[in-house]
Coordinates of C-alpha atoms in Angstrom, one line a residue:
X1 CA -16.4 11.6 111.5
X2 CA -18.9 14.5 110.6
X3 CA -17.8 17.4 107.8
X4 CA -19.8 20.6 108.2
X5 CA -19.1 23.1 105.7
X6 CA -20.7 25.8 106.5
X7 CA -21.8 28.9 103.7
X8 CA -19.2 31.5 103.6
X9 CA -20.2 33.1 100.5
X10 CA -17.4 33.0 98.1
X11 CA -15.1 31.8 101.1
X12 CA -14.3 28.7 102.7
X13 CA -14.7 27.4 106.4
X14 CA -15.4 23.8 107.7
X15 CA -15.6 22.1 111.1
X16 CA -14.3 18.1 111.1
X17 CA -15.1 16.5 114.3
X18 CA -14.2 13.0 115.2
X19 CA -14.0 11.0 118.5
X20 CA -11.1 12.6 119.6
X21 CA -10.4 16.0 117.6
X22 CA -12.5 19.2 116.5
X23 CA -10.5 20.6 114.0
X24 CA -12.0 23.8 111.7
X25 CA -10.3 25.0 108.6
X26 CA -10.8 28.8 107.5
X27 CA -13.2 31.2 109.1
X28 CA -14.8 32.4 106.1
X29 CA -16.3 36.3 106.9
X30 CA -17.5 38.0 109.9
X31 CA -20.9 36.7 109.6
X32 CA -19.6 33.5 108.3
X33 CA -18.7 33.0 112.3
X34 CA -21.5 35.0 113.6
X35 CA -24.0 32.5 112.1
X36 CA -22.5 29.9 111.9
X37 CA -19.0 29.3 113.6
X38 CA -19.4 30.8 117.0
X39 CA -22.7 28.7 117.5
X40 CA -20.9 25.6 116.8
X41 CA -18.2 26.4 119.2
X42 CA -20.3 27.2 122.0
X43 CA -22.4 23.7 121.4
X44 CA -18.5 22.0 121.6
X45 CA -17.6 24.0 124.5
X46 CA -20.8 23.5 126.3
X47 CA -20.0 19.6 125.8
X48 CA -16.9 19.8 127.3
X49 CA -15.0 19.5 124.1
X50 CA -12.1 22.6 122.7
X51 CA -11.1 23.0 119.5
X52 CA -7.9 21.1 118.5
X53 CA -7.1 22.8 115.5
X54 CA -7.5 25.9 113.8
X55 CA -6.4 25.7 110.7
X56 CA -5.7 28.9 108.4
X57 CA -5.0 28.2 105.0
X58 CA -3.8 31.9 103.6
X59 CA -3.8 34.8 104.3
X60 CA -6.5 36.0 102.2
X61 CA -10.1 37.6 103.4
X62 CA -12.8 35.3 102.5
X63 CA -11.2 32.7 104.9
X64 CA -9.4 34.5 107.4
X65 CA -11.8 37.6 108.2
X66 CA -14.1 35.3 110.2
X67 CA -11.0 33.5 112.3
X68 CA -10.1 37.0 113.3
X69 CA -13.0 38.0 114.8
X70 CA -12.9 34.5 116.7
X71 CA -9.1 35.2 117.9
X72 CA -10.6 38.8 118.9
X73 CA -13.9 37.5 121.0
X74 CA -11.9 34.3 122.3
X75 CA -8.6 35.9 123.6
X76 CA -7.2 33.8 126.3
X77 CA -10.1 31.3 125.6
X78 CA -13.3 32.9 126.8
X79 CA -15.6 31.3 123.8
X80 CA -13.4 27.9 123.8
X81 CA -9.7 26.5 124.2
X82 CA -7.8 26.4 120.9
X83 CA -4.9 23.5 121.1
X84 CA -2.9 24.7 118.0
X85 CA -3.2 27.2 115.5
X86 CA -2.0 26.9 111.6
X87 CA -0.7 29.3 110.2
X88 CA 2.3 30.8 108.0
X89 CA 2.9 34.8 109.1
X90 CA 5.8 36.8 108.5
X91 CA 7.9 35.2 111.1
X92 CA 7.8 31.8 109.5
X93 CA 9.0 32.9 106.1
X94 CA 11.3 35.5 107.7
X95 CA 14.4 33.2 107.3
X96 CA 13.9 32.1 103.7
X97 CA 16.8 34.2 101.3
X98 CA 15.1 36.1 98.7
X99 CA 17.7 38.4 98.0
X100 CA 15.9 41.5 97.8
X101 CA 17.5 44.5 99.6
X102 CA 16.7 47.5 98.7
X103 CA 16.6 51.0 101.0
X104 CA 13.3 53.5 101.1
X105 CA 10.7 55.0 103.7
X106 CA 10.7 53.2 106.9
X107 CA 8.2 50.2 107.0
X108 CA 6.9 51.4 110.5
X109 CA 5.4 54.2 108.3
X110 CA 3.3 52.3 106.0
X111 CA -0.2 53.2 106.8
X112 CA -2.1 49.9 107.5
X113 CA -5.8 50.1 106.8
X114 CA -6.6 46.3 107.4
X115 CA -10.2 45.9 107.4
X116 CA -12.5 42.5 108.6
X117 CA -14.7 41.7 106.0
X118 CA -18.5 41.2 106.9
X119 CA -19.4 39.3 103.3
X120 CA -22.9 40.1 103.4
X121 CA -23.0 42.5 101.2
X122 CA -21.5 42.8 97.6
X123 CA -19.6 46.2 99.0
X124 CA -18.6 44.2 101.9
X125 CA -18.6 46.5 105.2
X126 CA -15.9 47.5 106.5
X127 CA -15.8 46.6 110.5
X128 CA -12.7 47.1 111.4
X129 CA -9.0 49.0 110.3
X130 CA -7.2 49.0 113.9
X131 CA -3.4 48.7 113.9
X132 CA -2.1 45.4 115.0
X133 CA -5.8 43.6 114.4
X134 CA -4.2 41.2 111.7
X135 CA -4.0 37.4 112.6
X136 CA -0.3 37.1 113.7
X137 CA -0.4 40.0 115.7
X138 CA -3.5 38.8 117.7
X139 CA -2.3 35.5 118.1
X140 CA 1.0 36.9 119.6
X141 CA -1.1 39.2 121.8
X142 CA -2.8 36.4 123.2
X143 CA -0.6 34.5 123.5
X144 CA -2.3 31.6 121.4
X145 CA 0.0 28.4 120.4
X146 CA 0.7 28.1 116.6
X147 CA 2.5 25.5 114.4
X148 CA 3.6 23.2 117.7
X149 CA 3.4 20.6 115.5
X150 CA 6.1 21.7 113.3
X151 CA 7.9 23.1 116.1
X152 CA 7.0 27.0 115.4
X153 CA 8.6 26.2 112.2
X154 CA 6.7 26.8 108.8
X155 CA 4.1 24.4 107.7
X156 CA 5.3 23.0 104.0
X157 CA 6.2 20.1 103.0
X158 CA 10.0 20.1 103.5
X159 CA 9.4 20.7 107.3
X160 CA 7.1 18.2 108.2
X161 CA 5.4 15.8 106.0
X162 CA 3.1 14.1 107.9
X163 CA 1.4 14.6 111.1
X164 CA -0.6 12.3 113.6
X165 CA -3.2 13.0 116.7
X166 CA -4.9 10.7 118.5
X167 CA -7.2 9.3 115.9
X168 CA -6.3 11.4 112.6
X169 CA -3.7 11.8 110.2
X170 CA -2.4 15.0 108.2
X171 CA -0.4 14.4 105.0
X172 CA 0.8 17.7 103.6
X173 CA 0.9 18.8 100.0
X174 CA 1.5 22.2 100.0
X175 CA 2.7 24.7 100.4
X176 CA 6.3 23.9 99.3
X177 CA 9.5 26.3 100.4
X178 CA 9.9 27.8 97.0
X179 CA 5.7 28.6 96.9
X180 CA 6.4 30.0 100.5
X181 CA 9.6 32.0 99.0
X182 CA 7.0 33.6 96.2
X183 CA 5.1 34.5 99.2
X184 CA 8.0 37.0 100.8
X185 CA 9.0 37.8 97.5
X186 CA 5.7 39.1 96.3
X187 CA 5.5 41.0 99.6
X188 CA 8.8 42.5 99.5
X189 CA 8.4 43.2 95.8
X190 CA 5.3 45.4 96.4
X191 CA 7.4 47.4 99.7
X192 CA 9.6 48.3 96.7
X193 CA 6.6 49.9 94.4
X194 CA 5.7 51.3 97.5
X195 CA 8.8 53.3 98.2
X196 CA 9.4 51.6 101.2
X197 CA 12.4 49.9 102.9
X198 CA 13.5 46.3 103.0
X199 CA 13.4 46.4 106.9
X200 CA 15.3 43.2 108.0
X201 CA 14.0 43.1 111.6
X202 CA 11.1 41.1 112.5
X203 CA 9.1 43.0 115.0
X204 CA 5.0 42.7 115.1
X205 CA 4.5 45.5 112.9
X206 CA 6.2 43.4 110.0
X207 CA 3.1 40.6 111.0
X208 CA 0.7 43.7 110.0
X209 CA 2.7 45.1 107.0
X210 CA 2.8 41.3 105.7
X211 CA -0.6 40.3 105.5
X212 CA -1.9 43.8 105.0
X213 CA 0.6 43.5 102.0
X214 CA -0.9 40.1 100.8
X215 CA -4.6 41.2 101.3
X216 CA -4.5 43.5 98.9
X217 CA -2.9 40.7 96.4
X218 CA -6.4 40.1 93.4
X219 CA -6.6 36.9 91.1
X220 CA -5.4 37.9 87.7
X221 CA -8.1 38.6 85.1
X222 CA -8.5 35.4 83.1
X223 CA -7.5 34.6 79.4
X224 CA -11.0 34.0 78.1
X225 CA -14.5 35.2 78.9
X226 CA -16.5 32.7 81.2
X227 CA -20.3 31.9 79.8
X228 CA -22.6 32.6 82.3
X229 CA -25.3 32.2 80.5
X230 CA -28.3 29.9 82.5
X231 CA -30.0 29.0 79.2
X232 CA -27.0 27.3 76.6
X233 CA -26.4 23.9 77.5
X234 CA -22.7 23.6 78.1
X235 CA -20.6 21.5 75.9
X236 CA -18.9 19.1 78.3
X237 CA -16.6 17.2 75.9
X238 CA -15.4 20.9 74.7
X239 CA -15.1 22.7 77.6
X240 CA -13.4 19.6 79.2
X241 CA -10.2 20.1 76.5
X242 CA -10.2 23.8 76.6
X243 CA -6.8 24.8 77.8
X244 CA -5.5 25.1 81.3
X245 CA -3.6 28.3 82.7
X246 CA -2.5 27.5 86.6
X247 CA -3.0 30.1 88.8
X248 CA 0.5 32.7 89.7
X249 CA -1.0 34.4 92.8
X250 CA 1.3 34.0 95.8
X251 CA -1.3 33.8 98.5
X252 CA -3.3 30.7 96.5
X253 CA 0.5 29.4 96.2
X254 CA 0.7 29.7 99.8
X255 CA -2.3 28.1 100.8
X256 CA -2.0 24.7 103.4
X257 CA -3.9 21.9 101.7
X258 CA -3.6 18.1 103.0
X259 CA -5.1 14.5 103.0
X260 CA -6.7 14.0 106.7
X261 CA -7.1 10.3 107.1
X262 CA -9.4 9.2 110.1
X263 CA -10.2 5.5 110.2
X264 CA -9.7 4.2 106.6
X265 CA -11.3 7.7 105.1
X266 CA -9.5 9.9 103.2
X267 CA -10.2 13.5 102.8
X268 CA -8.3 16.0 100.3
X269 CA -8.6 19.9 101.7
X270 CA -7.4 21.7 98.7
X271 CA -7.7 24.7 99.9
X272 CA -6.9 27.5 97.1
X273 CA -3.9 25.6 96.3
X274 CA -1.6 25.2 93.2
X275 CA -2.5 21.9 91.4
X276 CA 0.9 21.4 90.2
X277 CA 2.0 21.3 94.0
X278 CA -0.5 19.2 95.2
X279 CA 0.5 16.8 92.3
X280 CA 4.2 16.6 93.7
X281 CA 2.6 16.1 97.6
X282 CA 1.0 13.9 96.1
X283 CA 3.5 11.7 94.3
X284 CA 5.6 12.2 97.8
X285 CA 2.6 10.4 100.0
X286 CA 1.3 8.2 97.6
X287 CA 4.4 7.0 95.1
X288 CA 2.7 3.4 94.8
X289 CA -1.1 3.9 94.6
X290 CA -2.9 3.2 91.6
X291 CA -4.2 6.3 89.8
X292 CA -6.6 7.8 90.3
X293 CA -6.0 8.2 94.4
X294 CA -9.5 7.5 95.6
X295 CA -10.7 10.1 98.2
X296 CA -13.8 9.6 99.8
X297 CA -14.4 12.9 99.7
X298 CA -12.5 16.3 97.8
X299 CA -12.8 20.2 98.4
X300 CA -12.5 21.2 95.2
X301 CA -9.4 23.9 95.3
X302 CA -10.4 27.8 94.9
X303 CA -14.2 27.5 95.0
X304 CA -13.9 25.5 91.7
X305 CA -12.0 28.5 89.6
X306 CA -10.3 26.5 86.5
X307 CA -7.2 27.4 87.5
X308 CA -6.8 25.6 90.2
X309 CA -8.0 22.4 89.1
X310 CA -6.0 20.9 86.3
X311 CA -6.2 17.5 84.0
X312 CA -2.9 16.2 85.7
X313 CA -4.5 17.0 88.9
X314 CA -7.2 15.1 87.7
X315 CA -5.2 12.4 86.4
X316 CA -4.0 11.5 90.3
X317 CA -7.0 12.5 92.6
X318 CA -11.1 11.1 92.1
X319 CA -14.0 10.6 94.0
X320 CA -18.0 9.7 94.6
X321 CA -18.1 13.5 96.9
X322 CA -16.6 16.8 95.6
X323 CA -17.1 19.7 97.4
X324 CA -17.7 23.4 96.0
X325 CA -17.5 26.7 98.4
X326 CA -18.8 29.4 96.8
X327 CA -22.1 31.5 96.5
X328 CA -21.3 32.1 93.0
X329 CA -21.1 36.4 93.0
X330 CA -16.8 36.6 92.9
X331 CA -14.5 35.9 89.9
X332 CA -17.5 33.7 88.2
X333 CA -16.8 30.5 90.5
X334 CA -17.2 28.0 89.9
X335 CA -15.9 27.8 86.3
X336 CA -17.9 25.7 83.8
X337 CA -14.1 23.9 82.8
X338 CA -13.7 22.8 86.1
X339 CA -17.2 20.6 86.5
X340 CA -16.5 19.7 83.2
X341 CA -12.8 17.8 83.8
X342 CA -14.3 16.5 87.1
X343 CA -17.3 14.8 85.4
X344 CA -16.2 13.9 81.5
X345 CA -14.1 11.4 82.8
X346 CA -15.7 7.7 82.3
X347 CA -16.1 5.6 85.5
X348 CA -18.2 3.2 86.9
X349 CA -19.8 5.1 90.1
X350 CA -21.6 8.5 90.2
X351 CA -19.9 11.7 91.0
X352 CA -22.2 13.8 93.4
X353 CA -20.6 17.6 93.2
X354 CA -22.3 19.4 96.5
X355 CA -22.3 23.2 96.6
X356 CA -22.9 25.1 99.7
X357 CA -25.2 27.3 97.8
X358 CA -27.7 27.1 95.1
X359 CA -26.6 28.8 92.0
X360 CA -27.7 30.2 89.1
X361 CA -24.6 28.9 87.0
X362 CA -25.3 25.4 87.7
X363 CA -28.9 25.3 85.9
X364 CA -27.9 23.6 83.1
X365 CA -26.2 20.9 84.7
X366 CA -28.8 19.9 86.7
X367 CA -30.0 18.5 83.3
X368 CA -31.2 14.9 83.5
X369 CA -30.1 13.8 80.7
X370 CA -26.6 15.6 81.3
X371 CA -26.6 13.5 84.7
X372 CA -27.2 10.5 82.8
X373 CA -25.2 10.7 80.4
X374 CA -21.3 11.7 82.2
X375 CA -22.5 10.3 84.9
X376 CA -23.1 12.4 88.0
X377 CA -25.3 14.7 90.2
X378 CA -25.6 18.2 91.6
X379 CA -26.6 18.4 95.0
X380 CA -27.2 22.1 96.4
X381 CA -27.7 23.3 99.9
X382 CA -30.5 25.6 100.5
X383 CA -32.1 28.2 102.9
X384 CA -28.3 28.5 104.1
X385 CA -28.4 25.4 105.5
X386 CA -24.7 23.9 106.3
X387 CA -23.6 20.9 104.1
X388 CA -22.9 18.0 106.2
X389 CA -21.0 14.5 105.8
X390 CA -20.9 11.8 108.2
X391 CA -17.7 9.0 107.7

């Protein structure tokens, strides 16, 4: 099994490919699949091989902007065939009860400006605000398969917990129905600042006024300043204890994140996930493994943002690889808390922490003596080169 995760600046998107299944999680940005997606699929298609799975997390630009703009090139499947699409739109969360009626404007009049994000640029170009150019609505278009596995249903784990194909495993942790139930009720909470109507009917302009709706959703501004400074050597023991405030945003809530298991391996996908949630998919999988689950490798959830990766979290999950997506230049990520709960605990094998980027942040713990001392190693990918794992 080979891992390719590929830089998407402060997004996520990586390719898994096994014997049997090509499987690639997020999309990143528009240039994220320019440079470095669309190559790959070619080199698969071009060896006879499709793509499996496509797996969207969220709904949230910095991993869905560059799976866009593959849905829009590919179409019927000029670029490459897509088996099965993941993904949770408006029509799979359409049934949950929320309880929110309310009458205003029309929703068929809410101006949708949904723009791709390019994510070269700290401005981030605009390249495109055309009606009905959101995910669900290009998949319908196409006509593209998504969620067979869960039979159209919603992907959470009280639909389907686990899923098998040919020679891997999925065990889901999140999202749950009630984090899928913030979801619609963040959206139709914002239709009613908006003036606008509680439209009941599913039709596809509710798939463009949903995720245009969640786009717009921003982290919340943390408690307490972050220390970016490259020259004070972080206090690990300190930072390690420093309290933990989960993260309320719906779309993170949302987001898919599982265990793929592929002969003996086991990899955690956190996506931006909840770490309360993955803790209860967790228990549900794994009710009578030894803690700390082993992993033999973990994407560290949110591009490392403390968060998202909590002390019970840590109490469950560990491992000799984690995994850091993020070029450093949004929200601060990753957070000195997070690499400091990873690493302070003791154990008796090194901890290599990989980031798809080289960053400025992580200069002082690339300190020797740090290393030496909790136990660990920064590994940094440079000239943009991918970060790759083979299983």
């Amino acid at each position: 099994m080979k891992i390719t995760f590929f830089p998407a600046m402060n997004g996520d998107s990586f390719l898994i490919e096994t014997k049997k299944n090509n499987i690639l999680v997020d999309g990143g940005y528009v240039s994220t699949y320019n440079k470095y997606i669309r190559p790959r699929l070619d080199m698969l298609k071009n060896n006879g091989k499709k793509l499996d799975y496509l797996i969207v997390t969220h709904i949230d630009e910095d991993h869905i902007s560059g799976v866009i703009k593959l849905i829009e090139e590919n179409k019927e499947g000029q670029i490459i065939e897509i088996g099965d699409v993941w993904h949770n739109s408006y029509a799979h969360v359409a049934e949950l009860k929320d309880g929110l009626v309310f009458k205003g404007k029309p929703l068929k009049t809410l101006p949708i400006n949904y723009s791709l994000k390019d994510g070269i640029t700290v401005t981030e170009k605009d390249i495109s605000a055309v009606q009905g150019s959101t995910l669900a609505s290009l998949l319908l278009r196409y006509k593209i398969p998504s969620n067979k596995n869960f039979n159209g249903n919603r992907i959470s784990v009280d639909t389907t917990k686990r899923i098998c194909s040919n020679d891997v495993c999925f065990n889901i942790l999140s999202p749950s129905k009630e984090k899928l139930l913030d979801l619609k009720t963040y959206w139709k909470k914002e239709l009613y600042k908006k003036g606008y109507s509680s439209d009941a009917d599913l039709t596809d302009f509710n798939e463009d006024a949903f995720e245009f709706i969640l786009s717009l959703e921003r982290e919340k501004k943390k408690l307490l300043k972050k220390n970016v400074s490259t020259s004070i050597v972080p206090d690990i023991a300190k930072l390690s204890v420093e309290g933990f405030l989960e993260d309320n945003t719906a779309t993170n809530g949302s987001s898919i994140a599982f265990v793929l298991e592929h002969n003996g391996f086991r990899i955690l996908l956190l996506g931006d996930s909840h770490p309360s949630q993955v803790v209860e998919g967790l228990k549900l999988h794994y009710p009578q493994e030894k803690l700390p689950i082993k992993f033999n490798l973990i994407k560290v959830s949110h591009h490392g943002s403390k968060n998202n990766t909590s002390p019970e979290l840590l109490e469950y999950i560990d491992s000799e690889n984690f995994v850091f997506s993020t070029n450093g230049l949004s929200h601060g990520h990753p957070d000195g808390q997070t690499i400091a709960r990873i690493v302070h605990r003791p154990v008796d094998f090194k901890r290599k922490l990989y980031f798809n980027y080289a960053l400025a942040s992580n200069i002082p713990y690339r300190e020797a003596s740090m290393g030496e001392k909790y136990n660990y190693e920064i590994v940094e990918s440079l000239d943009g080169a991918p970060t790759e794992f083979i299983f």
